[in-house]
Short mmCIF file of C-alpha atoms in Angstrom, two decimals:
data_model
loop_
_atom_site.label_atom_id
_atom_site.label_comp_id
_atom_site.label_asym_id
_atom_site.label_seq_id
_atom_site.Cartn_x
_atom_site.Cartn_y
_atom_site.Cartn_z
CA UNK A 977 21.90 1.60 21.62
CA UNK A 978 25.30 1.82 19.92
CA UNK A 979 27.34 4.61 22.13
CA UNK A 980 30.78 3.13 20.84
CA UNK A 981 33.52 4.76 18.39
CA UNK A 982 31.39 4.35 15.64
CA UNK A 983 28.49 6.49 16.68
CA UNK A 984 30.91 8.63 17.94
CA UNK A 985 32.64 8.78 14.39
CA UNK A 986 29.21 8.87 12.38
CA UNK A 987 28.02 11.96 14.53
CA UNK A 988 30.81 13.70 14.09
CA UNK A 989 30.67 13.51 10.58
CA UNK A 990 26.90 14.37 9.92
CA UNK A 991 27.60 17.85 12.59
CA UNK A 992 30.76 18.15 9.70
CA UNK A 993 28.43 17.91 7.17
CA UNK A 994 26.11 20.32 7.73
CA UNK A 995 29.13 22.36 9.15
CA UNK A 996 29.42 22.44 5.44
CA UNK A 997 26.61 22.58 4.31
CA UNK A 998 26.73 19.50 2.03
CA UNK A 999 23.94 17.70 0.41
CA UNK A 1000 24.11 14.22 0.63
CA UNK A 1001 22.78 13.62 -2.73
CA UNK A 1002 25.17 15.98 -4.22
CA UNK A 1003 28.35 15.97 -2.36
CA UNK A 1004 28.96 12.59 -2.23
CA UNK A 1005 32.97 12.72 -3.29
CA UNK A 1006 33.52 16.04 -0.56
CA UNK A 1007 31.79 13.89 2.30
CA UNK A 1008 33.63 10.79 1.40
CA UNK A 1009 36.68 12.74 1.68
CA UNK A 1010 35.84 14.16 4.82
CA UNK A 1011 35.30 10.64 6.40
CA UNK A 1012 38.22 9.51 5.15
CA UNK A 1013 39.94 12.53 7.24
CA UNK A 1014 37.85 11.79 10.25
CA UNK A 1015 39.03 7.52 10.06
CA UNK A 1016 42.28 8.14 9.90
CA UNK A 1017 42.33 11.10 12.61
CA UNK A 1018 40.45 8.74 14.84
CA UNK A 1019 43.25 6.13 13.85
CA UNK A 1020 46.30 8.44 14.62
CA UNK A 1021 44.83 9.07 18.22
CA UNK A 1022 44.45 5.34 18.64
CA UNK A 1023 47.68 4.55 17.91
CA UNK A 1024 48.87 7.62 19.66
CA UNK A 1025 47.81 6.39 22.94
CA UNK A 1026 44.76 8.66 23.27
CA UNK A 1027 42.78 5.98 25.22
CA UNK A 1028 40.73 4.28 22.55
CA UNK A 1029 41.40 1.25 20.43
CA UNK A 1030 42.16 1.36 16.52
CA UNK A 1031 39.21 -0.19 14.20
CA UNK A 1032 40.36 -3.44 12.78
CA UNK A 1033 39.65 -2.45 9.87
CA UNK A 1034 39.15 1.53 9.06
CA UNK A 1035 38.03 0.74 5.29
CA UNK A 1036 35.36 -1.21 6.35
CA UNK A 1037 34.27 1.59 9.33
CA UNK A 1038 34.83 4.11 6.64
CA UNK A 1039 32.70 2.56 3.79
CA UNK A 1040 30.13 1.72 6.73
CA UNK A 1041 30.09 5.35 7.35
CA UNK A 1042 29.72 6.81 4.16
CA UNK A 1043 26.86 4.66 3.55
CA UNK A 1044 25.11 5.93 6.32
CA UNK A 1045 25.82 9.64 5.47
CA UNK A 1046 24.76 9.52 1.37
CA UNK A 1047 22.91 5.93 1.55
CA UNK A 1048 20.13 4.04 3.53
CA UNK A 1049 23.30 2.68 6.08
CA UNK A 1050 22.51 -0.54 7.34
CA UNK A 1051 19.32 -0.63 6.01
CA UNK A 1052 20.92 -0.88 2.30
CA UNK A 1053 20.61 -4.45 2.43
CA UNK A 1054 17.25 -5.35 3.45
CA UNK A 1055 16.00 -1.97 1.32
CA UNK A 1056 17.73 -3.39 -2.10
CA UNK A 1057 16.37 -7.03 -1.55
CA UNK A 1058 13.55 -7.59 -3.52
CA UNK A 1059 12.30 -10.61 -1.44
CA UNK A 1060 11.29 -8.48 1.37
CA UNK A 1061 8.31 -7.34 2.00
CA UNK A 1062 8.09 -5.00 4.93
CA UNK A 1063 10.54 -3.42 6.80
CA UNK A 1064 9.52 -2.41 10.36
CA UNK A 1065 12.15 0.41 12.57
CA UNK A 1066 11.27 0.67 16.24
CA UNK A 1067 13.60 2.63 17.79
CA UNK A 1068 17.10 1.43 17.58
CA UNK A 1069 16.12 -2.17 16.44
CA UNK A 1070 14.92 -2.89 12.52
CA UNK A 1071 13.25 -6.19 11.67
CA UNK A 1072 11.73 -7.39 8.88
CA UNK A 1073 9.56 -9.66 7.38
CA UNK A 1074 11.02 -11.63 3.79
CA UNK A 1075 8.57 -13.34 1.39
CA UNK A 1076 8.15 -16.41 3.22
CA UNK A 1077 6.53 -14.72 6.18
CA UNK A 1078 9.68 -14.65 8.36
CA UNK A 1079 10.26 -12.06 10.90
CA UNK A 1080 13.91 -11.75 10.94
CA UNK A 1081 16.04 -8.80 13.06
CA UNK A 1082 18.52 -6.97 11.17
CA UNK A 1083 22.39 -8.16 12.18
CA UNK A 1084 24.16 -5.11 11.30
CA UNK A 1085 23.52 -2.76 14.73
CA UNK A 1086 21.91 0.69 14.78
CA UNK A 1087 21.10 3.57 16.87
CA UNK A 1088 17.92 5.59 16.57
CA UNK A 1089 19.25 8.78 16.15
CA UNK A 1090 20.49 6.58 12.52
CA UNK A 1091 17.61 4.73 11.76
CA UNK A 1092 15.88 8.59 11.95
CA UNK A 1093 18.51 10.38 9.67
CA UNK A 1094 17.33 7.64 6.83
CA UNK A 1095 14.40 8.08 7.38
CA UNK A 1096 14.79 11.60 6.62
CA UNK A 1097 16.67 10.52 3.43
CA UNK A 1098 14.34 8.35 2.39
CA UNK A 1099 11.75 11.36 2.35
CA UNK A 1100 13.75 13.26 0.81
CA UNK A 1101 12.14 14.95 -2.65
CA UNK A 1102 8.51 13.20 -1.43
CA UNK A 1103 7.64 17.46 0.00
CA UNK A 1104 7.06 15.43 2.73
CA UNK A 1105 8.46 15.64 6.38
CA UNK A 1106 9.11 14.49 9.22
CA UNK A 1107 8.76 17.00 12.34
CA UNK A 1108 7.59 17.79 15.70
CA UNK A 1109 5.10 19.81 14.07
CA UNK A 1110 4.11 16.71 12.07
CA UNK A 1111 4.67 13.82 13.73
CA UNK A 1112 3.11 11.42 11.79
CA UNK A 1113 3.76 11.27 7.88
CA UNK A 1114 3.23 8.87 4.98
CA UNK A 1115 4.54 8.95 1.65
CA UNK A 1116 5.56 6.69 -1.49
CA UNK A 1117 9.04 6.51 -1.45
CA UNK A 1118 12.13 5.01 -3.12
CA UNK A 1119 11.01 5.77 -6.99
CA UNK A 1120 7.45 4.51 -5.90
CA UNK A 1121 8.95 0.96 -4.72
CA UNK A 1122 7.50 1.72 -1.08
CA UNK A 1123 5.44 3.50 1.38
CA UNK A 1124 6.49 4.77 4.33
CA UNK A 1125 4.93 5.22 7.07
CA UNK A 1126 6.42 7.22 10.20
CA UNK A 1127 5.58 8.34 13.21
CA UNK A 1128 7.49 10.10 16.16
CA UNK A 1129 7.83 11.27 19.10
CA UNK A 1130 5.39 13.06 21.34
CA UNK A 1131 2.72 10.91 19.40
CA UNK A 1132 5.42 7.87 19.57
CA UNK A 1133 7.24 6.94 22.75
CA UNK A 1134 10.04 6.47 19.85
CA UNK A 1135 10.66 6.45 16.00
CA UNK A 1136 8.39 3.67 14.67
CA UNK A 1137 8.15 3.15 10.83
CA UNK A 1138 6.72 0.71 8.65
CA UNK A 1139 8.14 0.73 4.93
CA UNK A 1140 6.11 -1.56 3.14
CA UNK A 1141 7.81 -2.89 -0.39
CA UNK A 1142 5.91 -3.22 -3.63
CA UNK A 1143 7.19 -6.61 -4.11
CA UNK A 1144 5.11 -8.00 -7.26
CA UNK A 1145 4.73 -5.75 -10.33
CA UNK A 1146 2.92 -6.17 -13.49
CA UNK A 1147 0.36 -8.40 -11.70
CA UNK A 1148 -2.69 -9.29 -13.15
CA UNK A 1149 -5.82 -11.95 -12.31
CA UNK A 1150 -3.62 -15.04 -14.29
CA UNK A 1151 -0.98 -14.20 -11.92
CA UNK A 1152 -3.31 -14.42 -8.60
CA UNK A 1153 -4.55 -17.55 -10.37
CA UNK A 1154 -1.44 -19.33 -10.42
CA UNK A 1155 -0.25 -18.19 -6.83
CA UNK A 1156 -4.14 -19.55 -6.07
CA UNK A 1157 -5.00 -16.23 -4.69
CA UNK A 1158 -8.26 -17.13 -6.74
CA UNK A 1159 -9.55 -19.65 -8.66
CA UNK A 1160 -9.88 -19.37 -12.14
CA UNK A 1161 -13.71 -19.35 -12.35
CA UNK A 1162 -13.72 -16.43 -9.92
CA UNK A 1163 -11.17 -14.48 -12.20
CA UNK A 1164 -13.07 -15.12 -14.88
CA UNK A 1165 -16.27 -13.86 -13.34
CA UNK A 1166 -14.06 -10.67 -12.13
CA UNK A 1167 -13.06 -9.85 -15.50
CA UNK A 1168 -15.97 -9.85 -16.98
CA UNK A 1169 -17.36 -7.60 -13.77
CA UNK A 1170 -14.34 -5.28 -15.26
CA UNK A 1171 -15.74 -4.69 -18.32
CA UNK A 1172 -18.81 -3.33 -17.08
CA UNK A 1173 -19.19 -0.06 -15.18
CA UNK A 1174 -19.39 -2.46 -12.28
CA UNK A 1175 -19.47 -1.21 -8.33
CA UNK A 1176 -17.33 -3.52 -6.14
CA UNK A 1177 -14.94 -3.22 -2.73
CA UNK A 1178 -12.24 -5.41 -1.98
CA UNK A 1179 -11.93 -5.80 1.71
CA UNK A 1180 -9.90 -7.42 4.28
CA UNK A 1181 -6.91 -6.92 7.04
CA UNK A 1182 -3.78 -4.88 6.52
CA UNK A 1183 -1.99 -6.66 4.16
CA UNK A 1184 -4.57 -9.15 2.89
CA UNK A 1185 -3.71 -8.39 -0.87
CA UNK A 1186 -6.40 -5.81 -1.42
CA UNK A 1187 -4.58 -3.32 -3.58
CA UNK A 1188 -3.11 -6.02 -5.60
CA UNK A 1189 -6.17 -7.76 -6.62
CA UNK A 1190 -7.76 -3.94 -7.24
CA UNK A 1191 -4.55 -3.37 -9.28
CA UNK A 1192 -5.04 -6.74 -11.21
CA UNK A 1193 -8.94 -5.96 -11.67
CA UNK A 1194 -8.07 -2.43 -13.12
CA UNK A 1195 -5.96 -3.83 -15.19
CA UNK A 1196 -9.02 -5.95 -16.91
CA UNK A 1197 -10.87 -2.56 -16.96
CA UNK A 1198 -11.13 -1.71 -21.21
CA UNK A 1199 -8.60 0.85 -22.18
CA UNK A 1200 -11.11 3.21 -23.60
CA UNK A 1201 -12.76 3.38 -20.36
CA UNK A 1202 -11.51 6.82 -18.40
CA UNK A 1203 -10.30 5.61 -15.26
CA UNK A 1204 -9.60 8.34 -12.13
CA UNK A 1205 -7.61 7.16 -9.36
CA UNK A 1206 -7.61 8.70 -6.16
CA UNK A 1207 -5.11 7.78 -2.94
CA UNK A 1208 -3.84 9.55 0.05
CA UNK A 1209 -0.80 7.88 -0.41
CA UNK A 1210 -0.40 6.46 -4.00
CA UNK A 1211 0.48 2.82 -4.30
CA UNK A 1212 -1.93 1.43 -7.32
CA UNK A 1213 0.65 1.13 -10.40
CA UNK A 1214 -0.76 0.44 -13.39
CA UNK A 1215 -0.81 1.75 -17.43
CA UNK A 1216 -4.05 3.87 -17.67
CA UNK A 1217 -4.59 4.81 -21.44
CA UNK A 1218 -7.61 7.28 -20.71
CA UNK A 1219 -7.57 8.42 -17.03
CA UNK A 1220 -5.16 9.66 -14.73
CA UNK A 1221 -3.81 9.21 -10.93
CA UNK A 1222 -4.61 11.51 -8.01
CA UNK A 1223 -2.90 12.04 -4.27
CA UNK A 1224 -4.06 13.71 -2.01
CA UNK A 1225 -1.26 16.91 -0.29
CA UNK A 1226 1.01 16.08 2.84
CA UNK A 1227 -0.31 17.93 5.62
CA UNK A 1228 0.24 21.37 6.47
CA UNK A 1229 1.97 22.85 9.58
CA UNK A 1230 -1.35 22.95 11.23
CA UNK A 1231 -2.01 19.35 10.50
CA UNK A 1232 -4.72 20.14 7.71
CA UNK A 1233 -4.04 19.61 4.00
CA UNK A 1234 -4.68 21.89 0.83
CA UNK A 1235 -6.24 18.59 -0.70
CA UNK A 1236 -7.47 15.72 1.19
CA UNK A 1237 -9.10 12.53 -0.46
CA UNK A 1238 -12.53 13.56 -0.23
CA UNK A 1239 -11.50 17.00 -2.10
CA UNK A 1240 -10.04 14.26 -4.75
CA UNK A 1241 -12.95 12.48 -5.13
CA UNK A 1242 -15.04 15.30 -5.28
CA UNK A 1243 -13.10 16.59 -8.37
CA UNK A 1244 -12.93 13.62 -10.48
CA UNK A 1245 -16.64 13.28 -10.37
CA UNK A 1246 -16.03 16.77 -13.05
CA UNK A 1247 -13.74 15.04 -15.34
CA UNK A 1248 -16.01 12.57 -16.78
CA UNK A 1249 -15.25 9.03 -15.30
CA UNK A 1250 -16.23 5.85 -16.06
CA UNK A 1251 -14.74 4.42 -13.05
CA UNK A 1252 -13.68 5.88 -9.94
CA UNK A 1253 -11.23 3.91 -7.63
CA UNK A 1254 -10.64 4.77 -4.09
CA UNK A 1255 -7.35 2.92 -3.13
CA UNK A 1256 -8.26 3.05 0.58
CA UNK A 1257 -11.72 4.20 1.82
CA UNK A 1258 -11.17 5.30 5.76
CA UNK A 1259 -13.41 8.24 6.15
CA UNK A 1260 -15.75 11.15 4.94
CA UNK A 1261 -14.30 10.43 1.14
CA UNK A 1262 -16.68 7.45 1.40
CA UNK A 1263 -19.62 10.26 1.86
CA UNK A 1264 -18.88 11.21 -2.41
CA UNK A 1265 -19.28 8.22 -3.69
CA UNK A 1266 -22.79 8.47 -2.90
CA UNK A 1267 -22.65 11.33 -5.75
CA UNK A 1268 -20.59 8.67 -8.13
CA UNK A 1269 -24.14 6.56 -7.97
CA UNK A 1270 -26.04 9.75 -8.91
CA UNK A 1271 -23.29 10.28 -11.66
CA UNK A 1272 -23.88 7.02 -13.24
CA UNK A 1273 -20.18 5.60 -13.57
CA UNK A 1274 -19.09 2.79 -11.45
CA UNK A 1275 -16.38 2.92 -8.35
CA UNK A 1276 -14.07 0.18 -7.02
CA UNK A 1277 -12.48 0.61 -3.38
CA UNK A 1278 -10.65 -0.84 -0.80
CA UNK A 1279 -11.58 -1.00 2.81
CA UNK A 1280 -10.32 -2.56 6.07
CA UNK A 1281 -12.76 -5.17 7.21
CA UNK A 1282 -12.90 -8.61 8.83
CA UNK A 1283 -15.31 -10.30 6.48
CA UNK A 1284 -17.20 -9.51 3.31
CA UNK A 1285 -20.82 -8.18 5.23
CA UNK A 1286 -18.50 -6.05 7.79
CA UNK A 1287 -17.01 -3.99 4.52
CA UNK A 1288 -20.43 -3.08 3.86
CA UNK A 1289 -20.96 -2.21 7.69
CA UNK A 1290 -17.43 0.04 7.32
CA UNK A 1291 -18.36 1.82 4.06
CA UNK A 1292 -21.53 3.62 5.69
CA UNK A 1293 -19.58 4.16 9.17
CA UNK A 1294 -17.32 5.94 6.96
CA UNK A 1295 -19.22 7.78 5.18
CA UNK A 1296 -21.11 8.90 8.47
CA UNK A 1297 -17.76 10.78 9.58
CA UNK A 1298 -18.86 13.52 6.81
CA UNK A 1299 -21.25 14.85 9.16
CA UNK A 1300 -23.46 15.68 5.95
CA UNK A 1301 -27.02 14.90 8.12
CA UNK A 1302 -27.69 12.30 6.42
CA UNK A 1303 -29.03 8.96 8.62
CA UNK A 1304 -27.54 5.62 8.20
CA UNK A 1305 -30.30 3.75 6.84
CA UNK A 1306 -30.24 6.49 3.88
CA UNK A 1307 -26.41 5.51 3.35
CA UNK A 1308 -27.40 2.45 3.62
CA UNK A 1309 -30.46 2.26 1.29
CA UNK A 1310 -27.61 4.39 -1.47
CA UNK A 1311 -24.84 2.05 -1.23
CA UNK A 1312 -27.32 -1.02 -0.74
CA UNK A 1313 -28.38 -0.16 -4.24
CA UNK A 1314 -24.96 0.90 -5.64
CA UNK A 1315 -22.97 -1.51 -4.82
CA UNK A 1316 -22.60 -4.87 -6.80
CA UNK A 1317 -19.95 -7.10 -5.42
CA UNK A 1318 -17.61 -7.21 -2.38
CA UNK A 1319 -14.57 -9.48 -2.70
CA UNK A 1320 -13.24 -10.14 0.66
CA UNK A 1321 -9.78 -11.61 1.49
CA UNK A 1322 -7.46 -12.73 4.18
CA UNK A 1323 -4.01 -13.45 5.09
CA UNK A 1324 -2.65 -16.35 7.35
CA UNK A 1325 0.75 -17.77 8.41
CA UNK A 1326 0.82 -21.66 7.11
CA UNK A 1327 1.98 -24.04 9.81
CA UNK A 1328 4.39 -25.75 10.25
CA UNK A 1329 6.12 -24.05 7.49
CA UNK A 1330 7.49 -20.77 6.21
CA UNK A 1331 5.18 -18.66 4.16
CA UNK A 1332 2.08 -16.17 3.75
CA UNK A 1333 -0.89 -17.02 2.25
CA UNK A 1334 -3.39 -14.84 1.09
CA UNK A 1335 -6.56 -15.57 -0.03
CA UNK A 1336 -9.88 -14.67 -1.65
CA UNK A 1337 -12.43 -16.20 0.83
CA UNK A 1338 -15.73 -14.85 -0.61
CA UNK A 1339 -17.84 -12.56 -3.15
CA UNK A 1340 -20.90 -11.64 -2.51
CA UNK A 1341 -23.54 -9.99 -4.63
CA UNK A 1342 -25.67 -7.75 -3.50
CA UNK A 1343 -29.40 -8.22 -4.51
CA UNK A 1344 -31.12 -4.75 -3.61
CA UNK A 1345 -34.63 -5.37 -5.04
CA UNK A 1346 -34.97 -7.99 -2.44
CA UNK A 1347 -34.19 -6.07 0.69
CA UNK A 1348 -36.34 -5.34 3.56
CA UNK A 1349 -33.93 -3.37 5.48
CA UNK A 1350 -30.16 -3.40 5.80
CA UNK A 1351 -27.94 -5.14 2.98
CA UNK A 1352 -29.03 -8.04 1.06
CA UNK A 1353 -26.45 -10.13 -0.05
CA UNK A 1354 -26.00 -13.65 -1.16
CA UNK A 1355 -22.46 -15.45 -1.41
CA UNK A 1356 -21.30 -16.00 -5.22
CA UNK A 1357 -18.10 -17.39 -4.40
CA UNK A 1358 -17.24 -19.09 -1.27
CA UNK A 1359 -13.61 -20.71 0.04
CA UNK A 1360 -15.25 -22.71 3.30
CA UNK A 1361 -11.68 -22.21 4.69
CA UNK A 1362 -7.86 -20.85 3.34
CA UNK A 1363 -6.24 -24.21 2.29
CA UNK A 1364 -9.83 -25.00 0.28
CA UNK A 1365 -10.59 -24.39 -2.90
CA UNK A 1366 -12.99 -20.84 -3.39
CA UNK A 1367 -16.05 -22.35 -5.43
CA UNK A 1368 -18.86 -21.15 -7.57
CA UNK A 1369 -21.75 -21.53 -4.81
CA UNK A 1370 -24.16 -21.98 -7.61
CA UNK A 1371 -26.12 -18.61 -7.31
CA UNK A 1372 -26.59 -16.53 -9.59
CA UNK A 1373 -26.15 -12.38 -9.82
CA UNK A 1374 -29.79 -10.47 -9.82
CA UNK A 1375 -31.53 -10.57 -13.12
CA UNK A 1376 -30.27 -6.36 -13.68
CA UNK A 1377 -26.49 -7.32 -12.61
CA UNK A 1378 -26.70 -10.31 -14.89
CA UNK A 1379 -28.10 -8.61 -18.68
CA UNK A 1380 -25.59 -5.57 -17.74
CA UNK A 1381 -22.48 -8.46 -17.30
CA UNK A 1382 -23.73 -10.28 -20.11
CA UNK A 1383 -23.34 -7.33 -22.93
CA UNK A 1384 -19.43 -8.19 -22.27
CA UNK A 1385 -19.86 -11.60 -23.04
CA UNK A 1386 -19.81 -13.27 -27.02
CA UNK A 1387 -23.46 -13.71 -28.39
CA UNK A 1388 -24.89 -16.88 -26.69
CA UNK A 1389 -22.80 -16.63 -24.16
CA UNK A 1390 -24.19 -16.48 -20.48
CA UNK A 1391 -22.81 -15.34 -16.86
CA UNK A 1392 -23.16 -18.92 -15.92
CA UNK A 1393 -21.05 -20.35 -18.79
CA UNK A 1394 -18.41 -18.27 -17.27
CA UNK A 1395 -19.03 -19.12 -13.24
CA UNK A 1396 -19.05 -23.00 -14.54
CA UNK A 1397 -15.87 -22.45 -16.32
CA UNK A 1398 -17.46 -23.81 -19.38
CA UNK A 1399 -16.01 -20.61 -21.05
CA UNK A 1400 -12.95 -18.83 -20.20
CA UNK A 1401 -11.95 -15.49 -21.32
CA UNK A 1402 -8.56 -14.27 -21.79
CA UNK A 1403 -7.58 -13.18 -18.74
#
């Protein structure tokens, strides 16, 4: 940990600060001018023969310290590039990991009683915080560029934050085509599903892609369809013509919140939808979208899982942790029925060279007529592994799933034209 003149210097100004009671935000010139006074005190005693050395260079230790008090300090950098993707803060160290999949440390050093103070500013104007009475916190930060997640001590043995950047904007399925995220039959095929009051989950690990193909598939959804989206922490950006965008409150002192998910979910089944998206199903919201089948209007979710038939698996565990009495094989008879299409992905590191891929590796249909206990599903699309091509497996969607796709479709026009990539629409 840095324990040197600097930290020395940079505590003494924040304690002058709030001495002051300055706001960072809007005081910038006042605490500027107060470092300046501090550098140049700290100077005179050096050169004094106080027992400390001067600074080399007391612009550059002043600038460095400003930054720290009214900016993001020596996290500017890596915060204002847009070719990084996540930033990670464990203590006194920061890493973080650029577009190419590198994990890289951060040059400039820190201290954690730093890295926490911009944290704190980074919060700042989110109403959310950072406490011992709320250790743990999430929020979309920087303009809505980020989310932040933090957690601290006693639930941490030290601050520990991931800030993950929204690095790709205005994405949609020709854009995953070209980075080969999927291939262009399967887009296809998905934008047609997006015309239709469809039911589908995207699944996959942390950072798989999942809310930016559900982003890109949204934004194939017809703009006179009312679309209500629902996250505990937003992070789906996209124009919505008819609908609106929903998130849940930051907790209360007591840990609880005025408004969780499920209380989200259960209100925009009131307002008419056509589609309801969950941006990250995790627990007893998962339990209402069993009304959303009763309601008639379609749903599209995300969901942590390890392969397209384990999604399935999740979304009833989830919806378990309700505690509504209801068994699993009833959940699982609902969303066996419900449910049209899960679109799994995954992420890798290539070898031997720098670089992420991610990757749609299958979509399965669900064929519920057919089922004789558990989920039937058969695989639509299939990549047999990440550097191979995701093909059309020659199946076709259930007669029902088929005649509802095919209303979207020009007259004479069939699903299969469209898996075969005999007819393309315009993505």
């Amino acid at each position: 940990m840095s324990t040197g003149p600097y930290e020395t210097l940079r505590r003494r100004a924040a304690e002058r600060i709030g001495e002051l009671d300055l706001d960072p935000l809007e005081d910038g010139e006042t605490i500027r001018a107060e470092v300046d006074q501090l550098v140049s005190a700290y100077q005179r005693r050096a050169f004094g023969g106080r027992g400390v050395r001067p600074f080399r260079d007391p612009v550059e230790i002043g600038a460095r310290l400003i930054d720290s008090l009214v900016g993001y300090g020596p996290l500017t950098p890596v915060i204002d590039r847009n070719d990084i993707e996540e930033v990670f803060i464990e203590g006194e160290r920061v890493t973080f990991i650029d577009s190419s999949g590198r994990l890289q440390a951060l040059d400039t050093p820190t201290s954690e009683e730093e890295n926490r103070q911009i944290v704190t500013r980074i919060l700042a104007g989110t109403n959310r915080r950072l406490d011992v009475s709320n250790p743990i916190e999430q929020a979309r930060v920087l303009g809505g560029r980020a989310r932040l997640t933090a957690v601290i001590p006693p639930v941490a043995d030290r601050l520990s934050v991931t800030l993950r950047k929204y690095t790709v904007k205005n994405y949609d399925l020709s854009f995953l085509v070209e980075g080969g995220v999927l291939s262009r039959s399967a887009a296809a095929f998905l934008w047609v599903a997006a015309r239709d009051n469809t039911t589908i989950l995207f699944s996959g690990p942390p950072g798989a892609g999942k809310t930016t193909l559900l982003s890109a598939y949204l934004r194939s959804v017809p703009a006179d369809r009312c679309v209500r989206v629902c996250e505990e922490v937003r992070e789906l950006d996209m124009p919505l013509l008819h609908g609106s965008f929903y998130e849940a409150s930051p907790p209360n002192l007591d840990g609880s919140r005025r408004y969780t998910l499920r209380d989200l979910v259960k209100v925009v089944l009131a307002q008419r939808p056509d589609l309801i998206c969950v941006g990250e199903v995790r627990g007893s919201e998962a339990f209402e979208l069993t009304r959303a089948v009763n309601a008639g209007c379609g749903f599209a979710c995300t969901i942590h899982a390890d392969s397209a038939s384990a999604a399935l698996v999740a979304l009833v565990n989830a919806a378990l942790m309700a505690g509504e009495n209801v068994t699993e094989a009833i959940l699982t008879r609902v969303f066996g029925t419900a449910i049209d299409f899960v679109v799994h992905l995954q992420r890798d590191q290539l070898n031997g060279q720098a670089g992420i891929r991610r990757r749609v590796m299958e979509i399965l249909v669900l064929d519920s007529p057919h089922r004789s206990g558990g989920f039937a599903t058969e695989s639509l699309f299939r990549r047999n592994d990440a550097g191979g091509t995701l093909e059309w497996t020659g199946v076709l969607p259930p007669t029902g799933i088929r005649q509802r796709l095919e209303r979207s479709l020009p007259e004479g026009v069939g699903i299969e034209a469209v898996l075969s990539e005999s007819w393309e629409p315009p993505l």
